[in-house]
PDB file of C-alpha atoms and ligand atoms in Angstrom:
ATOM      1  CA  MET A 619     -46.841 -39.583  39.401  1.00  0.00           C
ATOM      2  CA  ILE A 620     -48.703 -39.296  42.537  1.00  0.00           C
ATOM      3  CA  ASP A 621     -47.041 -35.639  43.072  1.00  0.00           C
ATOM      4  CA  GLN A 622     -48.821 -34.744  40.059  1.00  0.00           C
ATOM      5  CA  ILE A 623     -52.219 -35.636  40.691  1.00  0.00           C
ATOM      6  CA  VAL A 624     -52.012 -34.306  43.852  1.00  0.00           C
ATOM      7  CA  ARG A 625     -51.244 -30.656  41.921  1.00  0.00           C
ATOM      8  CA  ASN A 626     -54.366 -31.262  39.582  1.00  0.00           C
ATOM      9  CA  TYR A 627     -56.389 -31.951  42.202  1.00  0.00           C
ATOM     10  CA  ARG A 628     -56.230 -29.205  44.107  1.00  0.00           C
ATOM     11  CA  GLU A 629     -56.047 -26.294  41.350  1.00  0.00           C
ATOM     12  CA  ALA A 630     -58.904 -28.481  40.180  1.00  0.00           C
ATOM     13  CA  VAL A 631     -60.622 -27.589  43.291  1.00  0.00           C
ATOM     14  CA  TYR A 632     -59.528 -23.454  43.104  1.00  0.00           C
ATOM     15  CA  GLU A 633     -61.312 -23.001  40.234  1.00  0.00           C
ATOM     16  CA  THR A 634     -63.807 -25.343  42.731  1.00  0.00           C
ATOM     17  CA  ASP A 635     -64.832 -27.462  38.803  1.00  0.00           C
ATOM     18  CA  ARG A 636     -65.913 -30.628  40.014  1.00  0.00           C
ATOM     19  CA  GLU A 637     -66.212 -32.052  36.540  1.00  0.00           C
ATOM     20  CA  ALA A 638     -62.342 -31.300  36.398  1.00  0.00           C
ATOM     21  CA  ALA A 639     -62.115 -32.840  39.705  1.00  0.00           C
ATOM     22  CA  PHE A 640     -64.063 -36.209  39.055  1.00  0.00           C
ATOM     23  CA  ALA A 641     -61.588 -36.090  35.654  1.00  0.00           C
ATOM     24  CA  VAL A 642     -58.469 -35.894  38.364  1.00  0.00           C
ATOM     25  CA  VAL A 643     -59.501 -39.052  40.106  1.00  0.00           C
ATOM     26  CA  GLU A 644     -61.100 -40.925  37.002  1.00  0.00           C
ATOM     27  CA  GLY A 645     -57.605 -40.029  35.360  1.00  0.00           C
ATOM     28  CA  ALA A 646     -55.533 -40.739  38.476  1.00  0.00           C
ATOM     29  CA  LEU A 647     -57.401 -44.467  38.480  1.00  0.00           C
ATOM     30  CA  VAL A 648     -56.504 -45.094  34.750  1.00  0.00           C
ATOM     31  CA  ALA A 649     -53.446 -44.224  35.549  1.00  0.00           C
ATOM     32  CA  GLY A 650     -52.673 -46.938  38.456  1.00  0.00           C
ATOM     33  CA  LEU A 651     -54.012 -45.504  40.892  1.00  0.00           C
ATOM     34  CA  THR A 652     -55.884 -47.575  44.028  1.00  0.00           C
ATOM     35  CA  ALA A 653     -60.230 -46.588  44.863  1.00  0.00           C
ATOM     36  CA  GLU A 654     -58.006 -46.327  48.008  1.00  0.00           C
ATOM     37  CA  GLU A 655     -54.913 -44.333  47.391  1.00  0.00           C
ATOM     38  CA  VAL A 656     -57.191 -42.430  45.100  1.00  0.00           C
ATOM     39  CA  VAL A 657     -59.437 -41.390  49.174  1.00  0.00           C
ATOM     40  CA  PHE A 658     -56.455 -41.116  51.218  1.00  0.00           C
ATOM     41  CA  GLN A 659     -53.005 -39.455  48.950  1.00  0.00           C
ATOM     42  CA  VAL A 660     -55.027 -37.409  47.366  1.00  0.00           C
ATOM     43  CA  VAL A 661     -58.288 -36.618  48.433  1.00  0.00           C
ATOM     44  CA  ILE A 662     -57.386 -36.186  52.112  1.00  0.00           C
ATOM     45  CA  PRO A 663     -54.427 -35.082  52.441  1.00  0.00           C
ATOM     46  CA  ALA A 664     -55.522 -31.831  50.216  1.00  0.00           C
ATOM     47  CA  LEU A 665     -58.940 -31.317  52.126  1.00  0.00           C
ATOM     48  CA  GLU A 666     -56.604 -30.990  54.669  1.00  0.00           C
ATOM     49  CA  GLN A 667     -54.108 -28.305  53.292  1.00  0.00           C
ATOM     50  CA  MET A 668     -56.743 -26.572  51.678  1.00  0.00           C
ATOM     51  CA  MET A 669     -59.048 -26.266  54.471  1.00  0.00           C
ATOM     52  CA  SER A 670     -56.070 -24.922  56.576  1.00  0.00           C
ATOM     53  CA  GLU A 671     -55.388 -22.534  53.987  1.00  0.00           C
ATOM     54  CA  ILE A 672     -58.257 -21.220  53.773  1.00  0.00           C
ATOM     55  CA  THR A 673     -59.950 -21.059  57.268  1.00  0.00           C
ATOM     56  CA  ARG A 674     -56.536 -18.412  58.048  1.00  0.00           C
ATOM     57  CA  ASP A 675     -57.018 -16.038  54.774  1.00  0.00           C
ATOM     58  CA  PRO A 676     -59.800 -13.566  56.081  1.00  0.00           C
ATOM     59  CA  ASP A 677     -60.533 -13.234  52.590  1.00  0.00           C
ATOM     60  CA  ALA A 678     -60.413 -16.523  51.359  1.00  0.00           C
ATOM     61  CA  ASN A 679     -63.730 -17.202  48.995  1.00  0.00           C
ATOM     62  CA  LEU A 680     -66.767 -19.079  50.809  1.00  0.00           C
ATOM     63  CA  ALA A 681     -68.440 -20.567  48.135  1.00  0.00           C
ATOM     64  CA  GLN A 682     -64.952 -22.696  47.453  1.00  0.00           C
ATOM     65  CA  HIS A 683     -64.228 -23.038  51.461  1.00  0.00           C
ATOM     66  CA  PHE A 684     -68.355 -24.884  51.000  1.00  0.00           C
ATOM     67  CA  MET A 685     -66.968 -26.570  47.607  1.00  0.00           C
ATOM     68  CA  THR A 686     -63.708 -27.921  48.746  1.00  0.00           C
ATOM     69  CA  ALA A 687     -66.262 -29.946  51.263  1.00  0.00           C
ATOM     70  CA  GLN A 688     -68.596 -30.799  48.625  1.00  0.00           C
ATOM     71  CA  ILE A 689     -65.893 -31.927  46.044  1.00  0.00           C
ATOM     72  CA  ALA A 690     -63.965 -34.061  48.451  1.00  0.00           C
ATOM     73  CA  ALA A 691     -67.658 -36.053  49.677  1.00  0.00           C
ATOM     74  CA  ASP A 692     -68.395 -36.649  45.979  1.00  0.00           C
ATOM     75  CA  VAL A 693     -65.570 -37.940  44.950  1.00  0.00           C
ATOM     76  CA  THR A 694     -65.341 -40.215  48.348  1.00  0.00           C
ATOM     77  CA  GLU A 695     -68.542 -41.518  47.628  1.00  0.00           C
ATOM     78  CA  ARG A 696     -67.403 -42.148  43.844  1.00  0.00           C
ATOM     79  CA  MET A 697     -64.550 -44.372  45.343  1.00  0.00           C
ATOM     80  CA  LEU A 698     -65.764 -46.065  47.667  1.00  0.00           C
ATOM     81  CA  VAL A 699     -67.248 -48.133  45.692  1.00  0.00           C
ATOM     82  CA  ARG A 700     -64.585 -49.313  43.794  1.00  0.00           C
ATOM     83  CA  PHE A 701     -62.507 -49.768  47.191  1.00  0.00           C
ATOM     84  CA  SER A 702     -61.747 -53.334  47.885  1.00  0.00           C
ATOM     85  CA  HIS A 703     -63.504 -53.799  50.853  1.00  0.00           C
ATOM     86  CA  PRO A 704     -65.570 -50.760  50.655  1.00  0.00           C
ATOM     87  CA  PRO A 705     -64.399 -49.826  54.485  1.00  0.00           C
ATOM     88  CA  GLU A 706     -66.247 -49.525  58.034  1.00  0.00           C
ATOM     89  CA  ALA A 707     -68.149 -46.825  58.549  1.00  0.00           C
ATOM     90  CA  VAL A 708     -66.575 -44.611  61.245  1.00  0.00           C
ATOM     91  CA  GLY A 709     -70.113 -43.902  63.014  1.00  0.00           C
ATOM     92  CA  ARG A 710     -73.316 -41.906  63.028  1.00  0.00           C
ATOM     93  CA  VAL A 711     -73.817 -38.550  63.448  1.00  0.00           C
ATOM     94  CA  VAL A 712     -76.881 -36.630  63.252  1.00  0.00           C
ATOM     95  CA  MET A 713     -76.303 -33.042  62.314  1.00  0.00           C
ATOM     96  CA  GLY A 714     -78.802 -30.274  61.892  1.00  0.00           C
ATOM     97  CA  THR A 715     -78.569 -26.276  63.218  1.00  0.00           C
ATOM     98  CA  ALA A 716     -80.210 -25.650  66.169  1.00  0.00           C
ATOM     99  CA  ARG A 717     -83.615 -23.903  66.936  1.00  0.00           C
ATOM    100  CA  GLY A 718     -84.383 -21.421  64.962  1.00  0.00           C
ATOM    101  CA  ASP A 719     -80.839 -21.011  62.886  1.00  0.00           C
ATOM    102  CA  LEU A 720     -81.566 -20.908  59.028  1.00  0.00           C
ATOM    103  CA  HIS A 721     -77.531 -20.679  58.135  1.00  0.00           C
ATOM    104  CA  SER A 722     -76.411 -23.541  57.014  1.00  0.00           C
ATOM    105  CA  LEU A 723     -73.892 -22.563  54.929  1.00  0.00           C
ATOM    106  CA  GLY A 724     -71.336 -24.373  58.188  1.00  0.00           C
ATOM    107  CA  LYS A 725     -73.115 -27.026  58.877  1.00  0.00           C
ATOM    108  CA  ARG A 726     -73.174 -28.407  55.140  1.00  0.00           C
ATOM    109  CA  ILE A 727     -68.690 -27.464  54.978  1.00  0.00           C
ATOM    110  CA  VAL A 728     -69.029 -30.008  57.930  1.00  0.00           C
ATOM    111  CA  THR A 729     -70.819 -32.510  56.377  1.00  0.00           C
ATOM    112  CA  GLY A 730     -68.284 -32.719  53.822  1.00  0.00           C
ATOM    113  CA  CYS A 731     -65.736 -32.671  55.773  1.00  0.00           C
ATOM    114  CA  LEU A 732     -67.508 -36.346  58.425  1.00  0.00           C
ATOM    115  CA  LYS A 733     -69.053 -38.109  54.632  1.00  0.00           C
ATOM    116  CA  ALA A 734     -65.041 -36.933  53.699  1.00  0.00           C
ATOM    117  CA  LEU A 735     -63.323 -38.918  56.776  1.00  0.00           C
ATOM    118  CA  MET A 736     -65.510 -41.672  56.619  1.00  0.00           C
ATOM    119  CA  VAL A 737     -68.263 -40.702  59.077  1.00  0.00           C
ATOM    120  CA  GLU A 738     -72.348 -41.458  58.279  1.00  0.00           C
ATOM    121  CA  VAL A 739     -74.712 -38.301  58.688  1.00  0.00           C
ATOM    122  CA  ILE A 740     -78.233 -38.432  58.864  1.00  0.00           C
ATOM    123  CA  ASP A 741     -78.744 -34.496  57.639  1.00  0.00           C
ATOM    124  CA  LEU A 742     -81.669 -33.216  59.863  1.00  0.00           C
ATOM    125  CA  GLY A 743     -80.979 -29.931  57.577  1.00  0.00           C
ATOM    126  CA  VAL A 744     -82.291 -26.555  59.369  1.00  0.00           C
ATOM    127  CA  ASN A 745     -84.450 -25.042  62.024  1.00  0.00           C
ATOM    128  CA  VAL A 746     -84.134 -28.532  64.453  1.00  0.00           C
ATOM    129  CA  ALA A 747     -86.232 -29.019  67.675  1.00  0.00           C
ATOM    130  CA  ALA A 748     -83.677 -29.874  70.500  1.00  0.00           C
ATOM    131  CA  GLU A 749     -86.730 -33.393  70.851  1.00  0.00           C
ATOM    132  CA  THR A 750     -85.992 -34.375  66.809  1.00  0.00           C
ATOM    133  CA  PHE A 751     -81.558 -34.110  67.384  1.00  0.00           C
ATOM    134  CA  VAL A 752     -82.931 -36.699  70.190  1.00  0.00           C
ATOM    135  CA  ASP A 753     -85.016 -39.058  68.685  1.00  0.00           C
ATOM    136  CA  ARG A 754     -83.315 -39.274  65.621  1.00  0.00           C
ATOM    137  CA  ALA A 755     -80.147 -40.517  66.873  1.00  0.00           C
ATOM    138  CA  VAL A 756     -81.495 -43.065  68.965  1.00  0.00           C
ATOM    139  CA  ALA A 757     -83.446 -43.647  65.573  1.00  0.00           C
ATOM    140  CA  HIS A 758     -80.249 -43.749  64.318  1.00  0.00           C
ATOM    141  CA  ASP A 759     -78.634 -45.540  66.774  1.00  0.00           C
ATOM    142  CA  ALA A 760     -75.835 -41.702  65.637  1.00  0.00           C
ATOM    143  CA  GLN A 761     -72.895 -42.151  68.662  1.00  0.00           C
ATOM    144  CA  VAL A 762     -72.943 -37.940  67.875  1.00  0.00           C
ATOM    145  CA  ILE A 763     -75.653 -34.907  68.038  1.00  0.00           C
ATOM    146  CA  ALA A 764     -73.600 -32.089  66.147  1.00  0.00           C
ATOM    147  CA  VAL A 765     -75.838 -29.580  66.718  1.00  0.00           C
ATOM    148  CA  SER A 766     -74.258 -25.687  64.667  1.00  0.00           C
ATOM    149  CA  ALA A 767     -75.081 -22.481  65.662  1.00  0.00           C
ATOM    150  CA  MET A 768     -74.380 -18.851  64.418  1.00  0.00           C
ATOM    151  CA  MET A 769     -76.415 -16.898  66.059  1.00  0.00           C
ATOM    152  CA  VAL A 770     -75.431 -16.174  69.989  1.00  0.00           C
ATOM    153  CA  HIS A 771     -79.193 -16.756  71.224  1.00  0.00           C
ATOM    154  CA  THR A 772     -79.159 -19.848  69.055  1.00  0.00           C
ATOM    155  CA  ALA A 773     -75.888 -21.112  70.072  1.00  0.00           C
ATOM    156  CA  ALA A 774     -76.722 -19.812  74.381  1.00  0.00           C
ATOM    157  CA  GLY A 775     -80.132 -20.121  74.311  1.00  0.00           C
ATOM    158  CA  GLU A 776     -82.353 -22.478  76.174  1.00  0.00           C
ATOM    159  CA  HIS A 777     -83.948 -24.402  72.435  1.00  0.00           C
ATOM    160  CA  GLY A 778     -80.862 -25.489  71.178  1.00  0.00           C
ATOM    161  CA  ALA A 779     -77.942 -27.602  72.407  1.00  0.00           C
ATOM    162  CA  ARG A 780     -78.709 -26.413  76.154  1.00  0.00           C
ATOM    163  CA  ARG A 781     -82.152 -28.263  75.341  1.00  0.00           C
ATOM    164  CA  VAL A 782     -80.748 -31.080  73.719  1.00  0.00           C
ATOM    165  CA  ARG A 783     -77.858 -32.122  77.142  1.00  0.00           C
ATOM    166  CA  ALA A 784     -81.282 -32.139  79.050  1.00  0.00           C
ATOM    167  CA  LEU A 785     -83.550 -33.976  76.807  1.00  0.00           C
ATOM    168  CA  LEU A 786     -80.307 -36.606  76.910  1.00  0.00           C
ATOM    169  CA  ARG A 787     -80.281 -36.826  80.330  1.00  0.00           C
ATOM    170  CA  GLU A 788     -83.897 -37.104  81.279  1.00  0.00           C
ATOM    171  CA  ARG A 789     -83.496 -39.925  78.560  1.00  0.00           C
ATOM    172  CA  GLY A 790     -80.450 -41.478  80.726  1.00  0.00           C
ATOM    173  CA  ILE A 791     -78.567 -42.188  77.531  1.00  0.00           C
ATOM    174  CA  GLU A 792     -76.048 -39.645  78.039  1.00  0.00           C
ATOM    175  CA  ASP A 793     -73.288 -41.490  78.061  1.00  0.00           C
ATOM    176  CA  LYS A 794     -74.588 -43.080  74.723  1.00  0.00           C
ATOM    177  CA  ILE A 795     -74.217 -40.185  72.838  1.00  0.00           C
ATOM    178  CA  LYS A 796     -72.192 -38.103  73.221  1.00  0.00           C
ATOM    179  CA  LEU A 797     -73.222 -33.939  71.928  1.00  0.00           C
ATOM    180  CA  VAL A 798     -70.551 -31.737  69.846  1.00  0.00           C
ATOM    181  CA  VAL A 799     -71.119 -28.148  68.627  1.00  0.00           C
ATOM    182  CA  GLY A 800     -69.687 -25.363  66.464  1.00  0.00           C
ATOM    183  CA  GLY A 801     -70.395 -22.555  65.101  1.00  0.00           C
ATOM    184  CA  ALA A 802     -68.882 -17.620  65.321  1.00  0.00           C
ATOM    185  CA  PRO A 803     -70.359 -17.632  68.802  1.00  0.00           C
ATOM    186  CA  TYR A 804     -68.662 -20.865  69.750  1.00  0.00           C
ATOM    187  CA  ARG A 805     -64.788 -20.055  68.410  1.00  0.00           C
ATOM    188  CA  PHE A 806     -65.568 -16.282  70.030  1.00  0.00           C
ATOM    189  CA  ASP A 807     -66.270 -17.738  73.639  1.00  0.00           C
ATOM    190  CA  GLU A 808     -64.118 -21.217  73.471  1.00  0.00           C
ATOM    191  CA  GLN A 809     -65.701 -22.184  77.179  1.00  0.00           C
ATOM    192  CA  LEU A 810     -69.280 -21.676  75.823  1.00  0.00           C
ATOM    193  CA  TYR A 811     -69.373 -24.979  74.996  1.00  0.00           C
ATOM    194  CA  ARG A 812     -69.209 -26.231  77.561  1.00  0.00           C
ATOM    195  CA  THR A 813     -71.959 -23.418  79.052  1.00  0.00           C
ATOM    196  CA  VAL A 814     -73.791 -25.099  77.071  1.00  0.00           C
ATOM    197  CA  GLY A 815     -73.395 -28.837  78.305  1.00  0.00           C
ATOM    198  CA  ALA A 816     -71.738 -30.259  74.750  1.00  0.00           C
ATOM    199  CA  ASP A 817     -69.110 -32.382  74.760  1.00  0.00           C
ATOM    200  CA  ALA A 818     -67.148 -30.882  72.494  1.00  0.00           C
ATOM    201  CA  TRP A 819     -67.297 -28.345  69.869  1.00  0.00           C
ATOM    202  CA  ALA A 820     -64.546 -27.235  66.764  1.00  0.00           C
ATOM    203  CA  ALA A 821     -63.357 -24.008  64.739  1.00  0.00           C
ATOM    204  CA  ASP A 822     -63.021 -25.260  60.908  1.00  0.00           C
ATOM    205  CA  GLY A 823     -65.170 -28.466  59.035  1.00  0.00           C
ATOM    206  CA  LEU A 824     -61.981 -30.242  59.653  1.00  0.00           C
ATOM    207  CA  ALA A 825     -61.461 -30.013  63.206  1.00  0.00           C
ATOM    208  CA  ALA A 826     -65.332 -31.212  63.198  1.00  0.00           C
ATOM    209  CA  GLY A 827     -64.711 -34.213  61.697  1.00  0.00           C
ATOM    210  CA  GLN A 828     -61.588 -36.282  63.423  1.00  0.00           C
ATOM    211  CA  VAL A 829     -63.248 -34.391  66.846  1.00  0.00           C
ATOM    212  CA  ILE A 830     -66.184 -36.127  65.708  1.00  0.00           C
ATOM    213  CA  ALA A 831     -64.333 -39.546  64.955  1.00  0.00           C
ATOM    214  CA  ASP A 832     -62.575 -39.229  67.948  1.00  0.00           C
ATOM    215  CA  LEU A 833     -65.627 -39.699  70.320  1.00  0.00           C
ATOM    216  CA  ILE A 834     -67.394 -41.941  67.642  1.00  0.00           C
ATOM    217  CA  ARG A 835     -64.010 -43.942  68.017  1.00  0.00           C
ATOM    218  CA  ALA A 836     -64.246 -43.682  72.057  1.00  0.00           C
ATOM    219  CA  GLN A 837     -67.650 -44.264  72.582  1.00  0.00           C
ATOM    220  CA  ARG A 838     -67.091 -47.531  69.975  1.00  0.00           C
ATOM    221  CA  ARG A 839     -64.669 -49.102  72.833  1.00  0.00           C
ATOM    222  CA  LEU A 840     -67.088 -48.620  74.917  1.00  0.00           C
ATOM    223  CA  ASP A 841     -69.585 -50.120  73.595  1.00  0.00           C
ATOM    224  CA  ILE A 842     -66.900 -53.235  72.811  1.00  0.00           C
ATOM    225  CA  PRO A 843     -68.261 -55.684  76.066  1.00  0.00           C
TER     226      PRO A 843
HETATM  227  C1  B12 B1216     -74.728 -16.415  55.123  1.00  0.00           C
HETATM  228  C2  B12 B1216     -75.386 -15.562  56.070  1.00  0.00           C
HETATM  229  C3  B12 B1216     -76.862 -15.213  56.272  1.00  0.00           C
HETATM  230  C4  B12 B1216     -77.461 -15.946  55.497  1.00  0.00           C
HETATM  231  C5  B12 B1216     -77.814 -17.466  55.037  1.00  0.00           C
HETATM  232  C6  B12 B1216     -77.243 -18.366  54.202  1.00  0.00           C
HETATM  233  C7  B12 B1216     -77.175 -19.474  54.314  1.00  0.00           C
HETATM  234  N1  B12 B1216     -77.715 -20.566  54.130  1.00  0.00           N
HETATM  235  O1  B12 B1216     -76.623 -20.396  54.900  1.00  0.00           O
HETATM  236  C8  B12 B1216     -78.905 -15.045  55.124  1.00  0.00           C
HETATM  237  C9  B12 B1216     -78.591 -14.024  53.972  1.00  0.00           C
HETATM  238  C10 B12 B1216     -79.971 -16.303  55.280  1.00  0.00           C
HETATM  239  C11 B12 B1216     -78.931 -14.492  56.955  1.00  0.00           C
HETATM  240  C12 B12 B1216     -79.596 -14.516  57.603  1.00  0.00           C
HETATM  241  C13 B12 B1216     -79.281 -14.043  59.189  1.00  0.00           C
HETATM  242  N2  B12 B1216     -78.533 -13.281  59.227  1.00  0.00           N
HETATM  243 CO1  B12 B1216     -76.572 -14.056  58.416  1.00  0.00          CO
HETATM  244  N3  B12 B1216     -74.790 -13.740  58.593  1.00  0.00           N
HETATM  245  C14 B12 B1216     -73.994 -15.073  57.459  1.00  0.00           C
HETATM  246  C15 B12 B1216     -73.271 -14.565  57.071  1.00  0.00           C
HETATM  247  C16 B12 B1216     -72.860 -13.233  56.400  1.00  0.00           C
HETATM  248  C17 B12 B1216     -72.328 -15.364  57.493  1.00  0.00           C
HETATM  249  C18 B12 B1216     -72.620 -16.906  58.144  1.00  0.00           C
HETATM  250  C19 B12 B1216     -72.168 -18.101  56.634  1.00  0.00           C
HETATM  251  O2  B12 B1216     -72.035 -19.015  56.310  1.00  0.00           O
HETATM  252  N4  B12 B1216     -70.332 -18.463  57.065  1.00  0.00           N
HETATM  253  C20 B12 B1216     -69.675 -19.310  56.845  1.00  0.00           C
HETATM  254  C21 B12 B1216     -69.321 -20.587  57.510  1.00  0.00           C
HETATM  255  C22 B12 B1216     -68.498 -21.375  56.759  1.00  0.00           C
HETATM  256  O3  B12 B1216     -68.761 -20.550  58.594  1.00  0.00           O
HETATM  257  P1  B12 B1216     -69.345 -21.221  60.039  1.00  0.00           P
HETATM  258  O4  B12 B1216     -71.100 -21.547  60.041  1.00  0.00           O
HETATM  259  O5  B12 B1216     -68.894 -20.507  60.888  1.00  0.00           O
HETATM  260  O6  B12 B1216     -69.461 -22.617  59.849  1.00  0.00           O
HETATM  261  C23 B12 B1216     -68.018 -22.832  60.009  1.00  0.00           C
HETATM  262  C24 B12 B1216     -67.152 -23.145  61.640  1.00  0.00           C
HETATM  263  O7  B12 B1216     -68.097 -22.726  63.228  1.00  0.00           O
HETATM  264  C25 B12 B1216     -67.987 -24.825  61.956  1.00  0.00           C
HETATM  265  N5  B12 B1216     -68.111 -24.962  62.340  1.00  0.00           N
HETATM  266  C26 B12 B1216     -70.382 -24.858  61.892  1.00  0.00           C
HETATM  267  N6  B12 B1216     -71.063 -25.793  61.888  1.00  0.00           N
HETATM  268  C27 B12 B1216     -70.745 -26.553  63.280  1.00  0.00           C
HETATM  269  C28 B12 B1216     -71.211 -27.857  64.382  1.00  0.00           C
HETATM  270  C29 B12 B1216     -70.756 -27.943  64.358  1.00  0.00           C
HETATM  271  C30 B12 B1216     -70.948 -29.870  65.372  1.00  0.00           C
HETATM  272  C31 B12 B1216     -68.865 -28.196  64.560  1.00  0.00           C
HETATM  273  C32 B12 B1216     -68.488 -29.362  65.089  1.00  0.00           C
HETATM  274  C33 B12 B1216     -68.492 -26.791  63.738  1.00  0.00           C
HETATM  275  C34 B12 B1216     -69.572 -25.697  63.243  1.00  0.00           C
HETATM  276  O8  B12 B1216     -66.973 -25.236  60.821  1.00  0.00           O
HETATM  277  C35 B12 B1216     -67.709 -24.578  59.642  1.00  0.00           C
HETATM  278  C36 B12 B1216     -66.766 -25.000  57.927  1.00  0.00           C
HETATM  279  O9  B12 B1216     -65.625 -24.541  58.203  1.00  0.00           O
HETATM  280  C37 B12 B1216     -73.122 -13.859  58.756  1.00  0.00           C
HETATM  281  C38 B12 B1216     -71.941 -12.966  58.929  1.00  0.00           C
HETATM  282  C39 B12 B1216     -70.709 -13.684  59.358  1.00  0.00           C
HETATM  283  N7  B12 B1216     -69.618 -12.595  59.210  1.00  0.00           N
HETATM  284  O10 B12 B1216     -70.103 -15.177  59.966  1.00  0.00           O
HETATM  285  C40 B12 B1216     -74.057 -13.019  59.523  1.00  0.00           C
HETATM  286  C41 B12 B1216     -74.482 -13.113  60.494  1.00  0.00           C
HETATM  287  C42 B12 B1216     -74.293 -14.894  61.035  1.00  0.00           C
HETATM  288  N8  B12 B1216     -75.819 -12.851  60.650  1.00  0.00           N
HETATM  289  C43 B12 B1216     -76.778 -12.892  61.409  1.00  0.00           C
HETATM  290  C44 B12 B1216     -77.914 -12.447  61.476  1.00  0.00           C
HETATM  291  C45 B12 B1216     -78.640 -11.167  62.847  1.00  0.00           C
HETATM  292  C46 B12 B1216     -78.845 -12.956  60.467  1.00  0.00           C
HETATM  293  C47 B12 B1216     -79.994 -12.799  60.315  1.00  0.00           C
HETATM  294  C48 B12 B1216     -80.699 -12.169  62.052  1.00  0.00           C
HETATM  295  C49 B12 B1216     -80.442 -11.369  59.684  1.00  0.00           C
HETATM  296  C50 B12 B1216     -82.128 -10.741  60.037  1.00  0.00           C
HETATM  297  N9  B12 B1216     -81.917 -10.229  60.182  1.00  0.00           N
HETATM  298  O11 B12 B1216     -82.931 -11.446  59.114  1.00  0.00           O
HETATM  299  C51 B12 B1216     -80.324 -13.516  59.607  1.00  0.00           C
HETATM  300  C52 B12 B1216     -81.036 -14.874  61.368  1.00  0.00           C
HETATM  301  C53 B12 B1216     -81.444 -15.165  60.336  1.00  0.00           C
HETATM  302  C54 B12 B1216     -81.722 -17.051  60.564  1.00  0.00           C
HETATM  303  N10 B12 B1216     -82.839 -17.389  61.115  1.00  0.00           N
HETATM  304  O12 B12 B1216     -81.347 -18.028  60.923  1.00  0.00           O
HETATM  305  C55 B12 B1216     -75.811 -12.432  62.286  1.00  0.00           C
HETATM  306  C56 B12 B1216     -75.436 -12.495  63.643  1.00  0.00           C
HETATM  307  C57 B12 B1216     -75.700 -12.077  65.080  1.00  0.00           C
HETATM  308  C58 B12 B1216     -74.594 -13.232  66.168  1.00  0.00           C
HETATM  309  N11 B12 B1216     -74.620 -12.641  66.802  1.00  0.00           N
HETATM  310  O13 B12 B1216     -75.924 -13.079  66.505  1.00  0.00           O
HETATM  311  C59 B12 B1216     -73.552 -11.980  62.560  1.00  0.00           C
HETATM  312  C60 B12 B1216     -73.106 -12.955  62.490  1.00  0.00           C
HETATM  313  C61 B12 B1216     -73.987 -11.171  61.014  1.00  0.00           C
HETATM  314  C62 B12 B1216     -73.478  -9.793  61.935  1.00  0.00           C
HETATM  315  N12 B12 B1216     -72.196  -9.527  62.154  1.00  0.00           N
HETATM  316  O14 B12 B1216     -74.419  -9.586  63.123  1.00  0.00           O
HETATM  317  N13 B12 B1216     -77.587 -14.920  57.615  1.00  0.00           N
END
């Protein structure tokens, strides 16, 4: 039964049909699956498989990429309220695009993947000043700042991740808040993340989710006295 549900869910997401995807998961609940099974056995495996297929296919449709992550995030949010033991969020991230950068699609895909992996995301939007990233991360007690940049000058320039790193250092909070970056320039130069002072980077939404969730877990272990 589960295999058929997974196939139906994938088909709905390939068609970017959000309502059909909701109908599949509601049907799965009626058929006896728990909300936990829907998330962990249907939504997340489908997200992983589809993201890796889409990432490998240079002709992949951008809308499909975007909708896969959005639908996964929406279905997960619907299911979470029905979990028998509501899961604790893995942790908290503040996310935005670098100062001067208005490219929002990559950030939105990453946000969707993070939500599906049960990471709480505070989305600061686009064109975010470095000071805002740091102020909001402190205010929300976030473990990670995630900066998306699609242009070379916003990825490598002085007003993006480099400035966030400088502020974390000035304020003495580098051990508490980690900095993760992503966007096309980091894919072209895989060492660029180090040059700008980030702790990590990831090439796509799913890898971003995993890298960030791992950093949060490591941070939380350090917090335990
Ligand atoms: C769509 C697009 C636009 C749209 C943006 C719409 C929107 N709401 O996002 C519009 C038309 C507005 C636009 C405007 C401009 N654009 Co434009 N744009 C693109 C385009 C075609 C696609 C970008 C995109 O959405 N990719 C798809 C997403 C899914 O991929 P992604 O962002 O890389 O995200 C993935 C990963 O990188 C990663 N990721 C992303 N963020 C993060 C963050 C973290 C923390 C992590 C871990 C991972 C991660 O996960 C994501 C999901 O898998 C690219 C060309 C290209 N093929 O890349 C040019 C491109 C980025 N644009 C470019 C330029 C120059 C501009 C403009 C200056 C054009 C102009 N003259 O006005 C303006 C700048 C506006 C501004 N100030 O930001 C150049 C940049 C050149 C450079 N090397 O710096 C590019 C490369 C086009 C080109 N070849 O010249 N653009």
